[in-house]
Amino acid sequence: MTDSKPGASVPWRALTMVGALLAIWLIFSITTGGTFLSARNLSLLMRQMAVTGILASGMVLVIVAGQIDLSVGAMTGFLGALSALLFVDFHWPLAFAVAAALAAGALFGHLQGHLVTWFNLPPFIVTLGGMLVFQGSLLGMTGGVAISPTPDYLAVGQAFLPLSLGWGLTGLLAAFFLWRAARETKGARLQWLGWAALATAFTGVLSAYEGIPLPVLILLGLTGLLALVARQTPFGRHLYAIGGNREAAFYSGINIQRHLVLVFTLMGALAGVAGVVLTARVGAATSDAGHMMELDAIAAAVIGGTSLMGGRGSVWGALLGALVMASLDNGMGLMNTEAFWQPILKGSILILAVSADMAGSRKN
């Protein structure tokens, strides 16, 4: 979980978050009589975090570049409704309806990126305006009436991989981890062995219910791809350089405007993916879809170790942050906790995470 420093050891922040997650799971397991850690509920938990995790993974790259995107929640709802409308009312094939959502999201993100770079507008204002535009457009598109796709569309958010396929993919992934472990020194070898064990345990737990949910597979695939982009490509490394020291990045020859436009474009495309998954998971496109999801994505990224000052963050850490937030929602739901406690608790955790980040920055 160290995208900002490839090859570094797992930082204390990641270990702290893993410990906090395990503590949350233990508390909810005790208070719910073991229901929280049942295979069925863990499968539900993973599906619940899929949309936030997709948005948070992309938000990491936006924030490490020193930017922010407040439009992704409303854009997610709008693009999900757009794909459902094209599929249901215009009878587009599913692949074309999904592709249209991704292409539209990339276009919207591209336009917002250009507004930020060409006109030197604050990203907070540009994306806040975008959020309002997408909220109004979603309401106008749906007319306040839910758009309910057919089961073919719903499978994107509700289907499970066959057990044989799930175990086959896990076997290939574990074999890769073991191969990497054989090539590393002792400390790194233990880390890769740990990943192999985690992948096997993950599939084992989900297979005890119905298998790996398709939204979770999409989430893990996108997260792995974005982590690779962040750690192994010039584009990802340049984003960290821009967020860490924009002036130095400029004088080193990095095309800052092009990179910022591209990262907003990527975030828009991910909002398209999240919109399709959200609509398919809940079973319909509604006028309030995606409400406040931008804040959940930002919170997940920050809780996972991304610095709001830019230049530092982890894609896998954001996934861990999304899992923490989904665990709080799921656990308190099982306990029938009054709804007002959920935002209070999540807000408190976010403040603590930012405080820890600022304290670490001052110490450094």
Protein backbone atom coordinates (compact mmCIF):
# COMPACT_ATOMS: atom_id res chain seq x y z
CA MET A 1 0.00 0.00 0.00
CA THR A 2 2.75 2.43 -0.80
CA ASP A 3 1.94 4.03 -4.13
CA SER A 4 3.80 7.21 -3.33
CA LYS A 5 7.04 5.38 -2.60
CA PRO A 6 7.34 2.30 -4.80
CA GLY A 7 9.22 -0.50 -3.18
CA ALA A 8 8.95 0.95 0.34
CA SER A 9 7.76 -1.12 3.26
CA VAL A 10 4.18 -0.97 4.50
CA PRO A 11 3.88 2.32 6.44
CA TRP A 12 2.63 2.64 9.99
CA ARG A 13 -0.51 4.38 8.72
CA ALA A 14 -1.58 1.28 6.78
CA LEU A 15 -0.90 -0.98 9.76
CA THR A 16 -2.89 1.38 11.98
CA MET A 17 -5.83 1.29 9.58
CA VAL A 18 -5.76 -2.51 9.39
CA GLY A 19 -5.76 -2.64 13.19
CA ALA A 20 -8.66 -0.18 13.37
CA LEU A 21 -10.62 -2.20 10.80
CA LEU A 22 -10.10 -5.43 12.73
CA ALA A 23 -11.19 -3.67 15.94
CA ILE A 24 -14.37 -2.41 14.23
CA TRP A 25 -15.13 -5.90 12.94
CA LEU A 26 -14.55 -7.43 16.36
CA ILE A 27 -16.84 -4.91 18.08
CA PHE A 28 -19.64 -5.38 15.54
CA SER A 29 -19.24 -9.17 15.65
CA ILE A 30 -19.75 -9.12 19.43
CA THR A 31 -22.64 -6.65 19.38
CA THR A 32 -24.47 -8.49 16.58
CA GLY A 33 -23.94 -11.98 17.98
CA GLY A 34 -21.62 -13.00 15.14
CA THR A 35 -23.98 -11.90 12.34
CA PHE A 36 -21.56 -9.22 11.14
CA LEU A 37 -18.82 -11.75 10.31
CA SER A 38 -21.15 -14.27 8.66
CA ALA A 39 -20.30 -15.13 5.04
CA ARG A 40 -23.59 -13.66 3.82
CA ASN A 41 -23.07 -10.32 5.55
CA LEU A 42 -19.43 -10.04 4.49
CA SER A 43 -20.54 -10.61 0.90
CA LEU A 44 -23.11 -7.85 1.31
CA LEU A 45 -20.47 -5.61 2.88
CA MET A 46 -18.15 -6.06 -0.09
CA ARG A 47 -20.92 -5.17 -2.52
CA GLN A 48 -21.83 -2.12 -0.46
CA MET A 49 -18.30 -0.74 -0.64
CA ALA A 50 -17.85 -1.34 -4.38
CA VAL A 51 -19.14 2.02 -5.63
CA THR A 52 -17.38 4.09 -2.96
CA GLY A 53 -14.21 2.07 -3.52
CA ILE A 54 -14.23 2.74 -7.28
CA LEU A 55 -14.67 6.48 -6.73
CA ALA A 56 -12.12 6.60 -3.90
CA SER A 57 -9.47 4.83 -5.99
CA GLY A 58 -9.72 7.51 -8.65
CA MET A 59 -10.03 10.30 -6.11
CA VAL A 60 -6.60 9.39 -4.75
CA LEU A 61 -4.98 10.34 -8.05
CA VAL A 62 -6.96 13.59 -8.16
CA ILE A 63 -5.98 14.57 -4.62
CA VAL A 64 -2.30 13.63 -4.90
CA ALA A 65 -2.13 16.00 -7.87
CA GLY A 66 -3.31 18.78 -5.56
CA GLN A 67 -6.86 18.86 -6.94
CA ILE A 68 -10.37 17.95 -5.74
CA ASP A 69 -13.52 16.73 -7.50
CA LEU A 70 -16.84 17.39 -5.79
CA SER A 71 -18.92 16.41 -8.81
CA VAL A 72 -18.28 12.65 -8.82
CA GLY A 73 -21.26 11.71 -6.65
CA ALA A 74 -23.83 13.56 -8.75
CA MET A 75 -22.01 12.49 -11.93
CA THR A 76 -22.23 8.86 -10.79
CA GLY A 77 -25.99 9.12 -10.34
CA PHE A 78 -26.44 10.91 -13.67
CA LEU A 79 -24.31 8.48 -15.68
CA GLY A 80 -26.00 5.48 -14.09
CA ALA A 81 -29.38 6.89 -15.07
CA LEU A 82 -28.09 7.66 -18.57
CA SER A 83 -26.96 4.08 -19.15
CA ALA A 84 -30.24 2.71 -17.76
CA LEU A 85 -32.26 5.06 -19.97
CA LEU A 86 -30.33 4.06 -23.08
CA PHE A 87 -30.76 0.38 -22.22
CA VAL A 88 -34.45 0.46 -21.24
CA ASP A 89 -36.06 3.19 -23.38
CA PHE A 90 -33.75 3.27 -26.41
CA HIS A 91 -33.02 -0.49 -26.41
CA TRP A 92 -29.27 -0.10 -26.75
CA PRO A 93 -27.24 -3.29 -26.21
CA LEU A 94 -25.87 -3.51 -22.67
CA ALA A 95 -22.25 -3.12 -23.79
CA PHE A 96 -23.09 0.07 -25.72
CA ALA A 97 -25.11 1.54 -22.85
CA VAL A 98 -22.20 0.92 -20.43
CA ALA A 99 -19.67 2.29 -22.92
CA ALA A 100 -21.80 5.41 -23.37
CA ALA A 101 -21.73 6.06 -19.62
CA LEU A 102 -17.94 5.71 -19.53
CA ALA A 103 -17.46 7.91 -22.61
CA ALA A 104 -19.82 10.59 -21.29
CA GLY A 105 -18.07 10.55 -17.91
CA ALA A 106 -14.67 10.91 -19.56
CA LEU A 107 -16.00 13.82 -21.64
CA PHE A 108 -17.46 15.62 -18.62
CA GLY A 109 -14.25 15.09 -16.65
CA HIS A 110 -12.24 16.36 -19.64
CA LEU A 111 -14.32 19.53 -19.79
CA GLN A 112 -13.93 20.16 -16.07
CA GLY A 113 -10.19 19.60 -16.34
CA HIS A 114 -9.97 22.16 -19.11
CA LEU A 115 -11.93 24.70 -17.07
CA VAL A 116 -9.47 24.22 -14.22
CA THR A 117 -6.34 24.46 -16.38
CA TRP A 118 -7.22 26.80 -19.26
CA PHE A 119 -9.11 29.40 -17.21
CA ASN A 120 -7.16 28.82 -14.00
CA LEU A 121 -10.38 28.32 -12.05
CA PRO A 122 -10.28 26.69 -8.59
CA PRO A 123 -11.18 22.99 -8.92
CA PHE A 124 -13.40 23.35 -5.84
CA ILE A 125 -15.62 25.86 -7.68
CA VAL A 126 -15.58 24.09 -11.05
CA THR A 127 -16.55 20.71 -9.62
CA LEU A 128 -19.03 22.20 -7.15
CA GLY A 129 -20.77 23.80 -10.12
CA GLY A 130 -20.56 20.48 -11.94
CA MET A 131 -22.20 18.75 -8.99
CA LEU A 132 -25.18 21.11 -9.18
CA VAL A 133 -25.44 20.70 -12.95
CA PHE A 134 -25.46 16.90 -12.71
CA GLN A 135 -27.96 16.92 -9.85
CA GLY A 136 -30.37 19.03 -11.90
CA SER A 137 -29.76 16.98 -15.04
CA LEU A 138 -30.45 13.74 -13.16
CA LEU A 139 -33.74 15.10 -11.83
CA GLY A 140 -34.72 16.28 -15.30
CA MET A 141 -33.76 12.96 -16.93
CA THR A 142 -35.69 10.79 -14.49
CA GLY A 143 -38.57 13.20 -13.88
CA GLY A 144 -38.56 11.96 -10.30
CA VAL A 145 -39.52 8.46 -11.49
CA ALA A 146 -37.24 5.44 -11.04
CA ILE A 147 -35.88 3.78 -14.18
CA SER A 148 -35.82 0.01 -13.62
CA PRO A 149 -33.58 -2.01 -16.00
CA THR A 150 -34.06 -5.68 -16.84
CA PRO A 151 -32.15 -8.54 -15.15
CA ASP A 152 -29.44 -8.46 -17.86
CA TYR A 153 -28.44 -4.99 -16.70
CA LEU A 154 -28.91 -5.78 -13.00
CA ALA A 155 -26.44 -8.66 -13.26
CA VAL A 156 -23.60 -6.11 -13.42
CA GLY A 157 -24.27 -5.21 -9.80
CA GLN A 158 -25.89 -8.34 -8.43
CA ALA A 159 -24.33 -11.39 -10.12
CA PHE A 160 -21.71 -13.71 -8.62
CA LEU A 161 -18.82 -15.45 -10.32
CA PRO A 162 -19.18 -19.24 -10.59
CA LEU A 163 -17.23 -20.86 -7.76
CA SER A 164 -14.89 -22.66 -10.16
CA LEU A 165 -14.05 -19.43 -11.97
CA GLY A 166 -13.55 -17.53 -8.72
CA TRP A 167 -11.16 -20.15 -7.36
CA GLY A 168 -9.38 -20.36 -10.70
CA LEU A 169 -8.69 -16.60 -10.74
CA THR A 170 -7.62 -16.75 -7.10
CA GLY A 171 -5.24 -19.61 -7.86
CA LEU A 172 -3.60 -17.61 -10.64
CA LEU A 173 -3.29 -14.57 -8.40
CA ALA A 174 -1.87 -16.60 -5.50
CA ALA A 175 0.60 -18.26 -7.86
CA PHE A 176 1.79 -14.83 -8.99
CA PHE A 177 2.22 -13.71 -5.38
CA LEU A 178 4.19 -16.86 -4.57
CA TRP A 179 6.38 -16.33 -7.64
CA ARG A 180 7.11 -12.79 -6.49
CA ALA A 181 7.83 -14.03 -2.97
CA ALA A 182 10.44 -16.46 -4.33
CA ARG A 183 12.25 -13.56 -6.01
CA GLU A 184 12.33 -11.20 -3.03
CA THR A 185 14.41 -10.77 0.10
CA LYS A 186 13.14 -12.04 3.46
CA GLY A 187 11.11 -8.98 4.48
CA ALA A 188 9.44 -8.49 1.11
CA ARG A 189 8.93 -12.26 0.79
CA LEU A 190 6.73 -12.29 3.89
CA GLN A 191 4.65 -9.46 2.46
CA TRP A 192 3.99 -11.33 -0.79
CA LEU A 193 3.20 -14.53 1.11
CA GLY A 194 0.74 -12.51 3.17
CA TRP A 195 -0.99 -11.30 0.00
CA ALA A 196 -1.29 -14.89 -1.24
CA ALA A 197 -2.85 -15.98 2.05
CA LEU A 198 -5.20 -12.98 2.05
CA ALA A 199 -6.41 -13.70 -1.50
CA THR A 200 -7.10 -17.33 -0.60
CA ALA A 201 -8.93 -16.43 2.62
CA PHE A 202 -10.95 -13.72 0.83
CA THR A 203 -12.21 -16.16 -1.80
CA GLY A 204 -12.83 -18.83 0.82
CA VAL A 205 -15.09 -16.55 2.86
CA LEU A 206 -17.08 -15.30 -0.14
CA SER A 207 -17.36 -18.80 -1.58
CA ALA A 208 -19.04 -19.88 1.65
CA TYR A 209 -22.02 -17.79 0.52
CA GLU A 210 -22.44 -17.59 -3.27
CA GLY A 211 -19.00 -16.68 -4.56
CA ILE A 212 -17.19 -13.48 -5.50
CA PRO A 213 -19.69 -10.71 -6.40
CA LEU A 214 -19.14 -9.23 -9.85
CA PRO A 215 -19.02 -5.62 -8.51
CA VAL A 216 -16.21 -6.67 -6.15
CA LEU A 217 -14.27 -8.19 -9.05
CA ILE A 218 -14.70 -4.93 -10.99
CA LEU A 219 -13.54 -2.95 -7.96
CA LEU A 220 -10.44 -5.08 -7.38
CA GLY A 221 -9.53 -5.05 -11.06
CA LEU A 222 -9.79 -1.26 -11.32
CA THR A 223 -7.95 -0.73 -8.03
CA GLY A 224 -5.11 -2.98 -9.12
CA LEU A 225 -4.88 -1.17 -12.47
CA LEU A 226 -4.89 2.28 -10.85
CA ALA A 227 -2.29 1.20 -8.29
CA LEU A 228 -0.11 0.03 -11.18
CA VAL A 229 -0.60 3.35 -12.96
CA ALA A 230 0.29 5.26 -9.80
CA ARG A 231 3.42 3.27 -9.03
CA GLN A 232 4.83 2.13 -12.35
CA THR A 233 4.01 4.73 -15.02
CA PRO A 234 5.42 8.20 -15.71
CA PHE A 235 1.88 9.59 -15.61
CA GLY A 236 1.34 8.40 -12.04
CA ARG A 237 4.76 9.52 -10.82
CA HIS A 238 4.25 12.93 -12.42
CA LEU A 239 0.93 13.36 -10.57
CA TYR A 240 2.73 12.84 -7.27
CA ALA A 241 5.42 15.30 -8.35
CA ILE A 242 2.81 17.93 -9.28
CA GLY A 243 1.03 17.59 -5.95
CA GLY A 244 4.26 17.49 -3.97
CA ASN A 245 5.88 20.56 -5.51
CA ARG A 246 4.13 22.10 -8.51
CA GLU A 247 6.87 24.63 -9.25
CA ALA A 248 9.58 21.99 -9.21
CA ALA A 249 7.43 19.77 -11.45
CA PHE A 250 7.07 22.64 -13.93
CA TYR A 251 10.79 23.33 -14.08
CA SER A 252 11.52 19.62 -14.49
CA GLY A 253 9.57 19.68 -17.75
CA ILE A 254 6.30 18.03 -16.69
CA ASN A 255 3.29 19.21 -18.71
CA ILE A 256 1.11 20.09 -15.73
CA GLN A 257 -1.98 21.12 -17.67
CA ARG A 258 -2.09 17.91 -19.71
CA HIS A 259 -1.69 15.74 -16.61
CA LEU A 260 -4.45 17.55 -14.72
CA VAL A 261 -6.85 17.29 -17.66
CA LEU A 262 -6.09 13.58 -17.96
CA VAL A 263 -6.63 12.88 -14.26
CA PHE A 264 -10.04 14.63 -14.33
CA THR A 265 -10.88 12.66 -17.50
CA LEU A 266 -9.96 9.41 -15.75
CA MET A 267 -12.06 10.36 -12.73
CA GLY A 268 -15.04 11.01 -14.99
CA ALA A 269 -14.71 7.61 -16.65
CA LEU A 270 -14.55 5.94 -13.23
CA ALA A 271 -17.73 7.80 -12.26
CA GLY A 272 -19.33 6.15 -15.30
CA VAL A 273 -18.28 2.71 -14.06
CA ALA A 274 -19.51 3.52 -10.56
CA GLY A 275 -22.82 4.79 -11.95
CA VAL A 276 -23.52 1.56 -13.82
CA VAL A 277 -22.56 -0.58 -10.82
CA LEU A 278 -24.69 1.55 -8.46
CA THR A 279 -27.77 1.45 -10.68
CA ALA A 280 -27.44 -2.29 -11.22
CA ARG A 281 -26.87 -3.01 -7.52
CA VAL A 282 -29.85 -1.05 -6.18
CA GLY A 283 -32.05 -2.17 -9.08
CA ALA A 284 -33.07 1.23 -10.44
CA ALA A 285 -31.88 4.71 -11.36
CA THR A 286 -33.44 7.28 -9.03
CA SER A 287 -33.38 11.06 -8.81
CA ASP A 288 -31.24 11.04 -5.64
CA ALA A 289 -28.70 8.43 -6.78
CA GLY A 290 -25.12 9.29 -5.89
CA HIS A 291 -26.13 11.80 -3.23
CA MET A 292 -23.14 12.66 -0.98
CA MET A 293 -20.99 9.93 -2.56
CA GLU A 294 -18.31 12.47 -3.41
CA LEU A 295 -17.80 13.07 0.30
CA ASP A 296 -17.64 9.33 1.00
CA ALA A 297 -15.00 8.96 -1.72
CA ILE A 298 -12.91 11.82 -0.38
CA ALA A 299 -13.26 10.55 3.18
CA ALA A 300 -12.23 7.02 2.15
CA ALA A 301 -9.14 8.37 0.38
CA VAL A 302 -8.13 10.53 3.35
CA ILE A 303 -8.80 7.79 5.92
CA GLY A 304 -6.67 5.51 3.76
CA GLY A 305 -3.68 7.84 4.04
CA THR A 306 -4.03 10.33 1.17
CA SER A 307 -2.88 13.82 2.12
CA LEU A 308 -5.24 16.66 1.21
CA MET A 309 -2.12 18.79 0.69
CA GLY A 310 -1.22 16.59 -2.30
CA GLY A 311 1.83 14.56 -3.19
CA ARG A 312 1.10 11.54 -1.00
CA GLY A 313 -1.50 8.80 -1.12
CA SER A 314 -2.21 5.14 -1.72
CA VAL A 315 -4.80 3.60 -4.03
CA TRP A 316 -4.93 0.42 -1.94
CA GLY A 317 -5.14 2.59 1.18
CA ALA A 318 -8.26 4.25 -0.25
CA LEU A 319 -9.79 0.81 -0.71
CA LEU A 320 -9.08 0.12 2.96
CA GLY A 321 -10.68 3.45 3.88
CA ALA A 322 -13.77 2.57 1.84
CA LEU A 323 -13.97 -0.76 3.66
CA VAL A 324 -13.80 1.03 7.02
CA MET A 325 -16.67 3.35 6.08
CA ALA A 326 -18.79 0.54 4.62
CA SER A 327 -18.17 -1.51 7.78
CA LEU A 328 -19.49 1.33 9.93
CA ASP A 329 -22.63 1.67 7.81
CA ASN A 330 -23.21 -2.08 7.70
CA GLY A 331 -22.51 -2.72 11.39
CA MET A 332 -24.67 0.12 12.64
CA GLY A 333 -27.42 -0.99 10.28
CA LEU A 334 -27.34 -4.49 11.78
CA MET A 335 -27.53 -2.96 15.26
CA ASN A 336 -30.54 -0.83 14.22
CA THR A 337 -28.64 2.26 15.29
CA GLU A 338 -30.51 5.50 14.67
CA ALA A 339 -29.53 6.95 11.30
CA PHE A 340 -28.14 10.23 12.64
CA TRP A 341 -25.26 8.40 14.36
CA GLN A 342 -23.73 7.19 11.09
CA PRO A 343 -22.65 10.59 9.66
CA ILE A 344 -21.57 11.71 13.14
CA LEU A 345 -19.25 8.73 13.55
CA LYS A 346 -17.88 8.88 10.01
CA GLY A 347 -17.29 12.62 10.31
CA SER A 348 -15.43 12.15 13.57
CA ILE A 349 -13.21 9.48 12.04
CA LEU A 350 -12.49 11.75 9.07
CA ILE A 351 -11.45 14.60 11.38
CA LEU A 352 -9.16 12.25 13.30
CA ALA A 353 -7.60 11.00 10.06
CA VAL A 354 -6.93 14.53 8.79
CA SER A 355 -5.57 15.55 12.19
CA ALA A 356 -3.16 12.61 12.14
CA ASP A 357 -2.08 13.53 8.61
CA MET A 358 -1.45 17.16 9.53
CA ALA A 359 0.44 16.15 12.68
CA GLY A 360 2.62 13.83 10.61
CA SER A 361 3.26 16.57 8.04
CA ARG A 362 4.34 19.05 10.73
CA LYS A 363 6.63 16.45 12.27
CA ASN A 364 8.26 15.74 8.90
